[in-house]
Amino acid sequence: LQGVGESLPYIDKSFGFANLCEVLEHVQDPKKVLEETFRVLEVGGEAYLSVPNRFGLKDQHFHLYFINWLPRSLSDSVIAMFGRHKSYDGTAGLQRLSEMHYFTYSSITKLTQSVGFKSQDIREEKLNKRFDGFPRYIALLLYKIMRPFYFDSFHLKLVKK
């Protein structure tokens, strides 16, 4: 079947799992895609979601440091200056940075929760499993300090309540 994320060609509660790996930044309406994902998941169904960090140190699409920190009105010019533009001939997934949707951790968790998902940070879950006691506290503290800018993307497990 062919379709777009904003209007999935499936009946309600068709799936137990959905994978939205590095896709949300490329769609027209991220909230609508999440709403459609929520609709086609069965109750208790899960989704893996990864999205680019708006303030990550290195951009994963154009491989430039600090480009995400710039206003989007300047980013395309800087990308061109470094010769990192791609062919924008309508090929799927090849968009200008100013056309993509990047997220802060706060904005993506608020968006997923507004649709009805319970969201969990996968990296945080891994740290909770790996460490106990005081080392867990330190690991989680360092992670939460670094999360807003160090990592190029966020990885969430979404659960349909």
N, CA, C and O atoms as a DFTB+ gen file, in Angstrom:
644 C
 N C O
     1  1       0.831      -1.190       0.000
     2  2       0.000       0.000       0.000
     3  2       0.869       1.244       0.000
     4  3       1.935       1.274       0.615
     5  1       0.412       2.245      -0.679
     6  2       1.096       3.527      -0.662
     7  2       0.233       4.538       0.068
     8  3      -0.996       4.469       0.039
     9  1       0.884       5.455       0.709
    10  2       0.154       6.485       1.428
    11  2       1.120       7.484       2.020
    12  3       2.329       7.419       1.798
    13  1       0.571       8.394       2.766
    14  2       1.377       9.377       3.483
    15  2       1.082       9.234       4.964
    16  3       0.018       8.755       5.355
    17  1       2.022       9.648       5.774
    18  2       1.882       9.488       7.216
    19  2       0.704      10.227       7.811
    20  3       0.179       9.823       8.849
    21  1       0.283      11.300       7.173
    22  2      -0.838      12.077       7.685
    23  2      -2.193      11.414       7.414
    24  3      -3.208      11.832       7.972
    25  1      -2.215      10.395       6.572
    26  2      -3.460       9.699       6.236
    27  2      -3.125       8.239       5.922
    28  3      -3.084       7.837       4.759
    29  1      -2.889       7.462       6.963
    30  2      -2.465       6.072       6.779
    31  2      -3.617       5.217       6.252
    32  3      -4.744       5.323       6.736
    33  1      -3.333       4.368       5.254
    34  2      -4.391       3.559       4.634
    35  2      -4.679       2.261       5.394
    36  3      -4.708       1.186       4.796
    37  1      -4.888       2.360       6.692
    38  2      -5.145       1.186       7.531
    39  2      -6.314       1.481       8.455
    40  3      -6.589       2.635       8.785
    41  1      -6.995       0.420       8.865
    42  2      -8.109       0.591       9.800
    43  2      -7.560       0.816      11.213
    44  3      -6.397       0.526      11.492
    45  1      -8.395       1.325      12.077
    46  2      -8.024       1.568      13.474
    47  2      -7.515       0.285      14.127
    48  3      -7.997      -0.812      13.847
    49  1      -6.537       0.454      14.996
    50  2      -6.002      -0.639      15.828
    51  2      -5.487      -1.823      15.004
    52  3      -5.701      -2.980      15.365
    53  1      -4.807      -1.520      13.899
    54  2      -4.286      -2.564      13.000
    55  2      -2.961      -3.157      13.453
    56  3      -2.624      -4.273      13.059
    57  1      -2.200      -2.432      14.274
    58  2      -0.827      -2.834      14.566
    59  2      -0.519      -2.803      16.056
    60  3      -1.126      -2.055      16.822
    61  1       0.434      -3.628      16.441
    62  2       0.942      -3.624      17.800
    63  2       2.204      -2.804      17.935
    64  3       2.604      -2.447      19.043
    65  1       2.845      -2.497      16.792
    66  2       4.102      -1.747      16.820
    67  2       4.226      -0.905      15.555
    68  3       3.819      -1.320      14.470
    69  1       4.798       0.292      15.719
    70  2       5.097       1.173      14.585
    71  2       6.503       1.721      14.758
    72  3       6.936       1.999      15.876
    73  1       7.207       1.872      13.658
    74  2       8.579       2.384      13.668
    75  2       8.619       3.720      12.942
    76  3       8.407       3.789      11.731
    77  1       8.894       4.783      13.697
    78  2       9.010       6.121      13.113
    79  2      10.449       6.605      13.300
    80  3      10.702       7.583      14.003
    81  1      11.354       5.923      12.677
    82  2      12.787       6.196      12.808
    83  2      13.217       7.263      11.803
    84  3      13.238       7.022      10.596
    85  1      13.556       8.437      12.313
    86  2      14.062       9.541      11.489
    87  2      13.146       9.856      10.315
    88  3      13.595      10.019       9.181
    89  1      11.856       9.937      10.610
    90  2      10.892      10.228       9.552
    91  2      10.084      11.487       9.847
    92  3       9.686      12.196       8.923
    93  1       9.841      11.769      11.114
    94  2       8.936      12.856      11.495
    95  2       9.420      14.225      11.013
    96  3       8.610      15.113      10.742
    97  1      10.728      14.393      10.906
    98  2      11.248      15.681      10.456
    99  2      10.939      15.957       8.989
   100  3      11.001      17.107       8.553
   101  1      10.607      14.920       8.222
   102  2      10.404      15.069       6.780
   103  2       8.949      15.226       6.361
   104  3       8.681      15.505       5.192
   105  1       8.009      15.057       7.273
   106  2       6.591      15.086       6.904
   107  2       6.053      16.509       6.908
   108  3       6.685      17.431       7.424
   109  1       4.867      16.666       6.320
   110  2       4.231      17.986       6.302
   111  2       3.719      18.387       7.682
   112  3       3.890      19.531       8.105
   113  1       3.088      17.441       8.382
   114  2       2.423      17.750       9.647
   115  2       2.758      16.680      10.692
   116  3       2.065      15.666      10.772
   117  1       3.809      16.890      11.492
   118  2       4.215      15.886      12.479
   119  2       3.102      15.472      13.443
   120  3       2.990      14.293      13.781
   121  1       2.282      16.422      13.889
   122  2       1.214      16.073      14.827
   123  2       0.209      15.135      14.171
   124  3      -0.236      14.172      14.797
   125  1      -0.148      15.399      12.934
   126  2      -1.099      14.549      12.224
   127  2      -0.526      13.140      12.040
   128  3      -1.263      12.160      12.153
   129  1       0.767      13.024      11.759
   130  2       1.400      11.708      11.623
   131  2       1.328      10.951      12.946
   132  3       1.036       9.755      12.966
   133  1       1.590      11.637      14.034
   134  2       1.492      10.987      15.351
   135  2       0.050      10.594      15.669
   136  3      -0.190       9.535      16.248
   137  1      -0.902      11.434      15.297
   138  2      -2.306      11.094      15.513
   139  2      -2.695       9.853      14.712
   140  3      -3.414       8.989      15.215
   141  1      -2.225       9.764      13.474
   142  2      -2.508       8.595      12.637
   143  2      -1.825       7.347      13.194
   144  3      -2.402       6.260      13.173
   145  1      -0.616       7.502      13.684
   146  2       0.087       6.378      14.299
   147  2      -0.686       5.897      15.523
   148  3      -0.865       4.695      15.722
   149  1      -1.135       6.835      16.331
   150  2      -1.933       6.501      17.513
   151  2      -3.197       5.743      17.094
   152  3      -3.572       4.756      17.727
   153  1      -3.841       6.203      16.041
   154  2      -5.085       5.592      15.571
   155  2      -4.882       4.147      15.130
   156  3      -5.705       3.286      15.441
   157  1      -3.798       3.873      14.410
   158  2      -3.615       2.520      13.873
   159  2      -2.979       1.554      14.866
   160  3      -2.919       0.353      14.603
   161  1      -2.500       2.063      16.010
   162  2      -1.966       1.166      17.041
   163  2      -3.092       0.633      17.919
   164  3      -4.044       1.344      18.240
   165  1      -2.961      -0.625      18.295
   166  2      -3.912      -1.205      19.248
   167  2      -3.617      -0.648      20.639
   168  3      -2.520      -0.145      20.881
   169  1      -4.565      -0.731      21.538
   170  2      -4.362      -0.280      22.915
   171  2      -3.208      -1.084      23.516
   172  3      -3.191      -2.312      23.429
   173  1      -2.266      -0.404      24.111
   174  2      -1.061      -1.048      24.637
   175  2       0.034      -1.180      23.584
   176  3       1.143      -1.617      23.892
   177  1      -0.275      -0.804      22.337
   178  2       0.717      -0.855      21.261
   179  2       1.822       0.156      21.500
   180  3       1.642       1.146      22.208
   181  1       2.971      -0.114      20.892
   182  2       4.139       0.742      21.089
   183  2       4.674       1.241      19.754
   184  3       4.459       0.635      18.705
   185  1       5.370       2.357      19.828
   186  2       6.048       2.909      18.659
   187  2       7.443       3.342      19.074
   188  3       7.652       3.849      20.176
   189  1       8.394       3.133      18.172
   190  2       9.742       3.674      18.350
   191  2       9.793       4.954      17.541
   192  3       9.439       4.968      16.362
   193  1      10.234       6.027      18.175
   194  2      10.313       7.324      17.519
   195  2      11.703       7.910      17.730
   196  3      12.170       8.028      18.863
   197  1      12.356       8.273      16.641
   198  2      13.597       9.035      16.754
   199  2      13.454      10.287      15.899
   200  3      12.981      10.241      14.764
   201  1      13.875      11.403      16.479
   202  2      13.762      12.698      15.805
   203  2      15.045      13.497      16.030
   204  3      15.706      13.322      17.054
   205  1      15.403      14.366      15.092
   206  2      16.593      15.202      15.272
   207  2      16.428      16.220      16.390
   208  3      15.349      16.770      16.607
   209  1      17.521      16.452      17.085
   210  2      17.586      17.434      18.161
   211  2      17.797      18.816      17.552
   212  3      18.785      19.038      16.852
   213  1      16.899      19.725      17.805
   214  2      16.985      21.095      17.266
   215  2      18.281      21.785      17.681
   216  3      18.779      22.645      16.955
   217  1      18.826      21.425      18.823
   218  2      20.050      22.073      19.288
   219  2      21.197      21.081      19.477
   220  3      22.088      21.303      20.297
   221  1      21.170      19.988      18.715
   222  2      22.280      19.041      18.743
   223  2      23.545      19.683      18.185
   224  3      23.477      20.562      17.325
   225  1      24.691      19.243      18.675
   226  2      25.957      19.835      18.241
   227  2      26.224      19.640      16.749
   228  3      26.694      20.555      16.073
   229  1      25.926      18.450      16.242
   230  2      26.203      18.152      14.828
   231  2      24.908      17.713      14.157
   232  3      24.188      16.857      14.671
   233  1      24.627      18.301      13.021
   234  2      23.422      17.943      12.287
   235  2      23.616      16.612      11.580
   236  3      24.637      16.389      10.931
   237  1      22.638      15.733      11.707
   238  2      22.746      14.401      11.128
   239  2      22.451      14.362       9.635
   240  3      22.784      13.377       8.976
   241  1      21.840      15.399       9.086
   242  2      21.549      15.417       7.657
   243  2      22.648      16.103       6.842
   244  3      22.966      15.671       5.735
   245  1      23.216      17.161       7.388
   246  2      24.205      17.936       6.643
   247  2      25.607      17.845       7.233
   248  3      26.555      18.392       6.671
   249  1      25.742      17.161       8.355
   250  2      27.038      16.867       8.984
   251  2      27.867      18.124       9.248
   252  3      29.072      18.159       8.999
   253  1      27.200      19.140       9.752
   254  2      27.860      20.373      10.146
   255  2      27.608      20.623      11.630
   256  3      26.500      20.424      12.129
   257  1      28.653      21.060      12.322
   258  2      28.508      21.408      13.725
   259  2      27.828      22.772      13.862
   260  3      28.085      23.690      13.083
   261  1      26.964      22.885      14.858
   262  2      26.287      24.111      15.273
   263  2      25.309      24.694      14.249
   264  3      24.752      25.765      14.489
   265  1      25.084      24.024      13.116
   266  2      24.130      24.545      12.132
   267  2      22.720      24.604      12.714
   268  3      21.929      25.476      12.352
   269  1      22.408      23.676      13.616
   270  2      21.064      23.645      14.202
   271  2      20.822      24.770      15.195
   272  3      19.682      25.032      15.580
   273  1      21.878      25.424      15.602
   274  2      21.743      26.523      16.553
   275  2      21.373      27.827      15.852
   276  3      20.936      28.786      16.488
   277  1      21.551      27.847      14.551
   278  2      21.267      29.064      13.790
   279  2      19.773      29.203      13.528
   280  3      19.048      28.210      13.477
   281  1      19.321      30.442      13.362
   282  2      17.941      30.619      12.898
   283  2      17.790      29.932      11.533
   284  3      18.710      29.967      10.716
   285  1      16.645      29.317      11.293
   286  2      16.441      28.588      10.045
   287  2      16.577      29.502       8.825
   288  3      16.911      29.030       7.739
   289  1      16.325      30.784       8.988
   290  2      16.456      31.715       7.866
   291  2      17.903      31.835       7.394
   292  3      18.146      32.237       6.257
   293  1      18.865      31.492       8.250
   294  2      20.284      31.556       7.881
   295  2      20.888      30.193       7.544
   296  3      21.907      30.115       6.858
   297  1      20.274      29.145       8.015
   298  2      20.898      27.817       7.914
   299  2      21.172      27.380       6.484
   300  3      22.246      26.846       6.208
   301  1      20.241      27.588       5.572
   302  2      20.451      27.151       4.191
   303  2      21.626      27.877       3.536
   304  3      22.364      27.286       2.749
   305  1      21.796      29.159       3.863
   306  2      22.929      29.920       3.313
   307  2      24.263      29.390       3.828
   308  3      25.232      29.292       3.076
   309  1      24.306      29.051       5.109
   310  2      25.537      28.510       5.694
   311  2      25.831      27.127       5.124
   312  3      26.987      26.805       4.846
   313  1      24.810      26.316       4.950
   314  2      25.000      24.989       4.351
   315  2      25.547      25.137       2.936
   316  3      26.438      24.386       2.540
   317  1      25.033      26.087       2.173
   318  2      25.529      26.340       0.814
   319  2      26.976      26.821       0.848
   320  3      27.789      26.422       0.014
   321  1      27.294      27.682       1.820
   322  2      28.651      28.207       1.936
   323  2      29.668      27.079       2.145
   324  3      30.791      27.155       1.649
   325  1      29.272      26.038       2.879
   326  2      30.153      24.904       3.123
   327  2      30.016      23.806       2.069
   328  3      30.635      22.749       2.192
   329  1      29.214      24.049       1.042
   330  2      29.049      23.075      -0.031
   331  2      28.365      21.797       0.385
   332  3      28.660      20.734      -0.161
   333  1      27.461      21.873       1.336
   334  2      26.808      20.673       1.858
   335  2      25.368      20.500       1.375
   336  3      24.671      19.591       1.827
   337  1      24.916      21.364       0.459
   338  2      23.559      21.176      -0.056
   339  2      23.481      19.874      -0.833
   340  3      24.482      19.376      -1.348
   341  1      22.275      19.335      -0.906
   342  2      22.020      18.105      -1.645
   343  2      21.197      18.455      -2.881
   344  3      20.829      19.612      -3.082
   345  1      20.917      17.475      -3.684
   346  2      20.062      17.687      -4.851
   347  2      18.619      17.775      -4.377
   348  3      18.086      16.811      -3.827
   349  1      17.990      18.914      -4.584
   350  2      16.617      19.121      -4.128
   351  2      15.653      19.038      -5.300
   352  3      14.865      19.955      -5.529
   353  1      15.714      17.951      -6.033
   354  2      14.892      17.796      -7.242
   355  2      13.579      17.082      -6.973
   356  3      13.001      16.488      -7.882
   357  1      13.103      17.133      -5.737
   358  2      11.847      16.471      -5.408
   359  2      12.023      15.045      -4.927
   360  3      11.039      14.353      -4.669
   361  1      13.270      14.595      -4.803
   362  2      13.525      13.246      -4.318
   363  2      13.092      13.150      -2.860
   364  3      13.373      14.045      -2.063
   365  1      12.417      12.077      -2.518
   366  2      11.911      11.900      -1.154
   367  2      13.043      11.991      -0.137
   368  3      14.098      11.379      -0.305
   369  1      12.810      12.757       0.910
   370  2      13.767      12.844       2.000
   371  2      14.860      13.882       1.808
   372  3      15.616      14.158       2.740
   373  1      14.957      14.459       0.623
   374  2      15.998      15.461       0.388
   375  2      15.364      16.848       0.440
   376  3      14.876      17.379      -0.558
   377  1      15.392      17.403       1.635
   378  2      14.791      18.706       1.857
   379  2      15.855      19.670       2.365
   380  3      16.906      19.270       2.867
   381  1      15.550      20.926       2.220
   382  2      16.385      21.949       2.830
   383  2      16.161      21.898       4.338
   384  3      15.080      21.530       4.799
   385  1      17.173      22.264       5.094
   386  2      17.057      22.238       6.547
   387  2      15.907      23.125       7.016
   388  3      15.207      22.794       7.974
   389  1      15.719      24.240       6.344
   390  2      14.644      25.161       6.742
   391  2      13.257      24.573       6.520
   392  3      12.278      25.113       7.036
   393  1      13.145      23.477       5.763
   394  2      11.848      22.838       5.502
   395  2      11.563      21.677       6.457
   396  3      10.452      21.147       6.474
   397  1      12.557      21.282       7.249
   398  2      12.406      20.121       8.119
   399  2      11.940      20.519       9.522
   400  3      12.055      21.673       9.936
   401  1      11.415      19.532      10.230
   402  2      10.927      19.721      11.596
   403  2      11.918      19.075      12.564
   404  3      12.037      17.851      12.614
   405  1      12.626      19.902      13.328
   406  2      13.507      19.416      14.381
   407  2      12.846      19.760      15.711
   408  3      11.994      20.646      15.776
   409  1      13.239      19.062      16.763
   410  2      12.554      19.196      18.039
   411  2      13.528      19.351      19.192
   412  3      14.653      18.853      19.146
   413  1      13.081      20.049      20.226
   414  2      13.766      19.986      21.512
   415  2      13.168      18.776      22.227
   416  3      12.121      18.268      21.825
   417  1      13.829      18.320      23.279
   418  2      13.277      17.187      24.024
   419  2      11.898      17.548      24.577
   420  3      10.970      16.741      24.527
   421  1      11.776      18.742      25.093
   422  2      10.509      19.191      25.657
   423  2       9.420      19.246      24.591
   424  3       8.299      18.800      24.833
   425  1       9.731      19.782      23.428
   426  2       8.694      19.930      22.393
   427  2       8.226      18.580      21.852
   428  3       7.039      18.416      21.569
   429  1       9.129      17.613      21.702
   430  2       8.692      16.315      21.171
   431  2       7.913      15.528      22.216
   432  3       6.955      14.835      21.873
   433  1       8.304      15.619      23.479
   434  2       7.523      14.900      24.495
   435  2       6.142      15.535      24.671
   436  3       5.155      14.820      24.849
   437  1       6.060      16.855      24.624
   438  2       4.751      17.517      24.713
   439  2       3.870      17.145      23.524
   440  3       2.671      16.913      23.683
   441  1       4.459      17.088      22.344
   442  2       3.702      16.741      21.152
   443  2       3.170      15.310      21.228
   444  3       1.998      15.067      20.940
   445  1       4.018      14.376      21.611
   446  2       3.571      12.981      21.689
   447  2       2.500      12.803      22.763
   448  3       1.546      12.047      22.582
   449  1       2.666      13.502      23.872
   450  2       1.682      13.392      24.951
   451  2       0.359      14.066      24.588
   452  3      -0.704      13.630      25.031
   453  1       0.423      15.128      23.784
   454  2      -0.818      15.805      23.378
   455  2      -1.680      14.910      22.489
   456  3      -2.894      15.096      22.408
   457  1      -1.058      13.953      21.832
   458  2      -1.771      13.007      20.974
   459  2      -2.353      11.863      21.800
   460  3      -3.295      11.201      21.364
   461  1      -1.799      11.626      22.989
   462  2      -2.292      10.563      23.856
   463  2      -1.271       9.502      24.210
   464  3      -1.572       8.575      24.962
   465  1      -0.066       9.627      23.675
   466  2       0.978       8.651      23.975
   467  2       1.599       8.904      25.340
   468  3       1.666      10.040      25.808
   469  1       2.044       7.845      25.957
   470  2       2.963       7.933      27.095
   471  2       4.349       7.786      26.463
   472  3       4.593       6.825      25.733
   473  1       5.250       8.720      26.732
   474  2       6.578       8.642      26.108
   475  2       7.655       8.393      27.145
   476  3       7.605       8.912      28.260
   477  1       8.631       7.587      26.753
   478  2       9.759       7.264      27.616
   479  2      11.046       7.441      26.821
   480  3      11.144       6.986      25.681
   481  1      12.022       8.096      27.415
   482  2      13.340       8.281      26.805
   483  2      14.084       6.948      26.872
   484  3      14.352       6.438      27.960
   485  1      14.412       6.394      25.728
   486  2      15.056       5.081      25.676
   487  2      16.444       5.108      26.302
   488  3      16.827       4.158      26.985
   489  1      17.199       6.169      26.084
   490  2      18.537       6.256      26.694
   491  2      18.435       6.305      28.216
   492  3      19.238       5.697      28.924
   493  1      17.453       7.025      28.700
   494  2      17.253       7.121      30.155
   495  2      16.893       5.750      30.723
   496  3      17.378       5.374      31.790
   497  1      16.052       5.008      30.021
   498  2      15.708       3.649      30.454
   499  2      16.946       2.762      30.535
   500  3      17.101       1.981      31.473
   501  1      17.818       2.890      29.550
   502  2      19.043       2.076      29.539
   503  2      19.942       2.418      30.723
   504  3      20.529       1.526      31.335
   505  1      20.051       3.699      31.044
   506  2      20.866       4.098      32.196
   507  2      20.272       3.558      33.495
   508  3      21.005       3.123      34.383
   509  1      18.946       3.585      33.603
   510  2      18.281       3.048      34.797
   511  2      18.549       1.562      34.971
   512  3      18.668       1.081      36.098
   513  1      18.643       0.832      33.870
   514  2      18.902      -0.610      33.944
   515  2      20.375      -0.919      34.213
   516  3      20.701      -1.920      34.850
   517  1      21.253      -0.058      33.727
   518  2      22.691      -0.337      33.810
   519  2      23.289       0.003      35.168
   520  3      24.203      -0.681      35.628
   521  1      22.788       1.046      35.814
   522  2      23.381       1.528      37.059
   523  2      22.413       1.398      38.229
   524  3      21.195       1.418      38.053
   525  1      22.978       1.264      39.427
   526  2      22.200       1.234      40.666
   527  2      22.716       2.300      41.618
   528  3      23.859       2.743      41.514
   529  1      21.860       2.705      42.546
   530  2      22.269       3.594      43.626
   531  2      22.831       4.918      43.166
   532  3      22.314       5.537      42.236
   533  1      23.901       5.353      43.828
   534  2      24.511       6.651      43.550
   535  2      25.049       6.758      42.121
   536  3      24.880       7.810      41.505
   537  1      25.690       5.721      41.559
   538  2      26.130       5.827      40.153
   539  2      24.969       6.099      39.184
   540  3      25.141       6.814      38.197
   541  1      23.781       5.524      39.467
   542  2      22.611       5.799      38.621
   543  2      22.232       7.273      38.698
   544  3      21.941       7.907      37.684
   545  1      22.240       7.803      39.906
   546  2      21.906       9.212      40.108
   547  2      22.860      10.105      39.305
   548  3      22.419      11.031      38.625
   549  1      24.154       9.829      39.384
   550  2      25.158      10.628      38.660
   551  2      24.991      10.468      37.153
   552  3      25.038      11.455      36.418
   553  1      24.796       9.232      36.686
   554  2      24.633       8.981      35.256
   555  2      23.405       9.712      34.708
   556  3      23.471      10.328      33.644
   557  1      22.304       9.644      35.423
   558  2      21.088      10.314      34.976
   559  2      21.232      11.830      35.013
   560  3      20.737      12.524      34.124
   561  1      21.900      12.341      36.025
   562  2      22.137      13.780      36.122
   563  2      22.982      14.265      34.936
   564  3      22.639      15.254      34.288
   565  1      24.076      13.570      34.659
   566  2      24.932      13.956      33.529
   567  2      24.177      13.855      32.207
   568  3      24.299      14.725      31.344
   569  1      23.405      12.796      32.059
   570  2      22.639      12.622      30.835
   571  2      21.646      13.763      30.640
   572  3      21.535      14.313      29.545
   573  1      20.928      14.115      31.696
   574  2      19.929      15.175      31.578
   575  2      20.562      16.542      31.328
   576  3      19.952      17.408      30.702
   577  1      21.780      16.731      31.817
   578  2      22.503      17.974      31.537
   579  2      22.920      18.022      30.068
   580  3      22.847      19.074      29.433
   581  1      23.356      16.885      29.531
   582  2      23.869      16.823      28.154
   583  2      22.777      16.655      27.093
   584  3      22.976      17.039      25.941
   585  1      21.650      16.098      27.461
   586  2      20.593      15.767      26.491
   587  2      20.175      16.937      25.596
   588  3      19.996      16.731      24.395
   589  1      20.011      18.151      26.123
   590  2      19.502      19.234      25.265
   591  2      20.420      19.626      24.103
   592  3      19.940      20.179      23.113
   593  1      21.725      19.357      24.196
   594  2      22.616      19.856      23.148
   595  2      23.629      18.848      22.623
   596  3      24.093      18.993      21.492
   597  1      23.985      17.845      23.391
   598  2      25.063      16.948      22.983
   599  2      24.619      15.944      21.911
   600  3      25.324      15.736      20.924
   601  1      23.480      15.342      22.103
   602  2      23.020      14.283      21.208
   603  2      22.357      14.864      19.961
   604  3      21.672      15.884      20.033
   605  1      22.563      14.210      18.824
   606  2      21.982      14.727      17.581
   607  2      20.522      14.322      17.404
   608  3      19.830      14.854      16.536
   609  1      20.048      13.378      18.230
   610  2      18.658      12.949      18.105
   611  2      18.136      12.440      19.444
   612  3      18.896      12.137      20.364
   613  1      16.821      12.360      19.516
   614  2      16.149      11.807      20.681
   615  2      15.495      10.498      20.269
   616  3      15.000      10.364      19.150
   617  1      15.497       9.537      21.179
   618  2      14.923       8.219      20.920
   619  2      13.886       7.930      21.991
   620  3      14.200       7.839      23.178
   621  1      12.643       7.786      21.546
   622  2      11.534       7.609      22.485
   623  2      10.773       6.327      22.205
   624  3      10.601       5.914      21.059
   625  1      10.324       5.713      23.284
   626  2       9.351       4.625      23.168
   627  2       8.010       5.233      23.501
   628  3       7.824       5.803      24.576
   629  1       7.069       5.110      22.569
   630  2       5.733       5.626      22.761
   631  2       4.789       4.472      23.028
   632  3       4.849       3.442      22.357
   633  1       3.920       4.644      24.004
   634  2       2.961       3.607      24.347
   635  2       1.564       4.209      24.257
   636  3       1.288       5.271      24.816
   637  1       0.682       3.499      23.534
   638  2      -0.703       3.936      23.453
   639  2      -1.419       3.475      24.707
   640  3      -1.533       2.275      24.956
   641  1      -1.900       4.421      25.497
   642  2      -2.581       4.116      26.759
   643  2      -3.913       3.443      26.516
   644  3      -4.623       3.116      27.467
